[in-house]
Amino acid sequence: MYSVPYLEHYADRYVELHLKGHGISLEQYLANPQRYEHLADEPFPLLPKQRQAQARIDAAEVPVPVEAEVDHLPRRNGTVVEILHHHRHPRRKPSGMPGWSRT
């Protein structure tokens, strides 16, 4: 069995780290505290209803193939060419340049 100071220290630490939320019993923790200390930094596992919701969300997300995303774009020699929506603006000459005057 465990000594009283050992039990008090690690039982308090068990409560402090909220290891019950990770599904670890006090007996498991007392048998090997170092094995479960890292769980304090990790998020709690999902609750059953949260797992069901996550499964529904994952099932609804069907990845769209890349080909479907670029099918509508024009092609040149089989290569997809993205249409650029840019209009070039004419350069302005500064007023101090020779050969340029306002008319």
Short mmCIF file of C-alpha atoms in Angstrom, two decimals:
data_model
loop_
_atom_site.label_atom_id
_atom_site.label_comp_id
_atom_site.label_asym_id
_atom_site.label_seq_id
_atom_site.Cartn_x
_atom_site.Cartn_y
_atom_site.Cartn_z
CA MET A 1 0.00 0.00 0.00
CA TYR A 2 1.02 3.66 -0.28
CA SER A 3 2.39 5.78 2.56
CA VAL A 4 0.19 8.62 3.84
CA PRO A 5 2.47 11.47 2.60
CA TYR A 6 2.72 9.81 -0.86
CA LEU A 7 -1.04 9.33 -1.02
CA GLU A 8 -1.80 12.91 0.11
CA HIS A 9 0.67 14.45 -2.32
CA TYR A 10 -0.38 12.49 -5.39
CA ALA A 11 -4.10 12.55 -4.59
CA ASP A 12 -3.93 16.36 -4.42
CA ARG A 13 -1.94 16.41 -7.64
CA TYR A 14 -4.52 14.11 -9.30
CA VAL A 15 -7.30 16.57 -8.43
CA GLU A 16 -5.17 19.57 -9.44
CA LEU A 17 -4.44 18.12 -12.89
CA HIS A 18 -8.13 17.16 -13.48
CA LEU A 19 -7.11 13.68 -14.61
CA LYS A 20 -10.57 12.27 -13.97
CA GLY A 21 -11.73 14.24 -17.02
CA HIS A 22 -9.23 12.26 -19.09
CA GLY A 23 -10.68 8.96 -17.88
CA ILE A 24 -7.82 8.12 -15.50
CA SER A 25 -8.74 6.69 -12.11
CA LEU A 26 -6.88 7.62 -8.94
CA GLU A 27 -5.61 4.04 -8.62
CA GLN A 28 -4.12 4.15 -12.12
CA TYR A 29 -2.48 7.50 -11.40
CA LEU A 30 -1.04 6.37 -8.06
CA ALA A 31 0.51 3.29 -9.67
CA ASN A 32 2.58 5.41 -12.09
CA PRO A 33 2.14 9.21 -11.76
CA GLN A 34 4.78 10.09 -14.36
CA ARG A 35 2.90 8.16 -17.02
CA TYR A 36 -0.15 10.45 -16.76
CA GLU A 37 1.38 13.85 -15.92
CA HIS A 38 1.50 14.88 -19.60
CA LEU A 39 -2.30 14.65 -19.86
CA ALA A 40 -2.61 17.90 -17.88
CA ASP A 41 -1.45 19.83 -20.97
CA GLU A 42 -3.77 18.07 -23.40
CA PRO A 43 -7.44 18.91 -24.06
CA PHE A 44 -10.14 16.73 -22.55
CA PRO A 45 -11.53 14.00 -24.83
CA LEU A 46 -14.85 14.68 -26.52
CA LEU A 47 -18.08 13.79 -24.75
CA PRO A 48 -20.33 11.17 -26.42
CA LYS A 49 -22.68 13.77 -27.95
CA GLN A 50 -19.69 15.79 -29.15
CA ARG A 51 -18.24 12.67 -30.79
CA GLN A 52 -21.56 12.04 -32.58
CA ALA A 53 -21.67 15.64 -33.79
CA GLN A 54 -18.04 15.43 -34.96
CA ALA A 55 -18.82 12.22 -36.85
CA ARG A 56 -21.79 13.91 -38.59
CA ILE A 57 -19.64 16.90 -39.55
CA ASP A 58 -16.84 14.69 -40.85
CA ALA A 59 -19.32 12.63 -42.90
CA ALA A 60 -20.81 15.78 -44.46
CA GLU A 61 -17.43 17.15 -45.53
CA VAL A 62 -16.66 15.41 -48.78
CA PRO A 63 -13.43 16.66 -50.34
CA VAL A 64 -13.87 18.19 -53.79
CA PRO A 65 -11.37 16.86 -56.30
CA VAL A 66 -8.94 19.47 -57.59
CA GLU A 67 -9.95 18.71 -61.17
CA ALA A 68 -13.50 19.88 -60.46
CA GLU A 69 -12.17 23.20 -59.16
CA VAL A 70 -10.26 23.98 -62.37
CA ASP A 71 -12.54 22.35 -64.97
CA HIS A 72 -14.23 25.62 -65.91
CA LEU A 73 -10.96 27.53 -66.48
CA PRO A 74 -9.58 27.99 -70.02
CA ARG A 75 -6.70 25.81 -71.20
CA ARG A 76 -3.71 26.35 -73.46
CA ASN A 77 -2.02 23.19 -74.70
CA GLY A 78 -3.76 21.26 -71.94
CA THR A 79 -2.49 23.54 -69.17
CA VAL A 80 -4.99 25.48 -67.11
CA VAL A 81 -4.64 29.25 -67.53
CA GLU A 82 -6.09 31.42 -64.81
CA ILE A 83 -7.76 34.58 -66.00
CA LEU A 84 -6.11 37.66 -64.54
CA HIS A 85 -8.45 40.48 -63.64
CA HIS A 86 -5.91 43.26 -63.74
CA HIS A 87 -6.03 46.45 -65.76
CA ARG A 88 -2.76 48.20 -66.38
CA HIS A 89 -2.71 51.85 -65.44
CA PRO A 90 -0.66 54.15 -67.67
CA ARG A 91 2.50 55.56 -66.13
CA ARG A 92 2.50 59.25 -65.33
CA LYS A 93 5.50 61.32 -66.21
CA PRO A 94 6.64 63.77 -63.56
CA SER A 95 6.27 67.44 -64.52
CA GLY A 96 10.02 68.08 -64.33
CA MET A 97 10.92 65.69 -67.16
CA PRO A 98 12.12 67.24 -70.41
CA GLY A 99 10.01 66.63 -73.47
CA TRP A 100 6.81 66.52 -71.52
CA SER A 101 4.36 69.35 -71.28
CA ARG A 102 0.77 69.81 -70.34
CA THR A 103 -1.48 70.65 -73.18
#
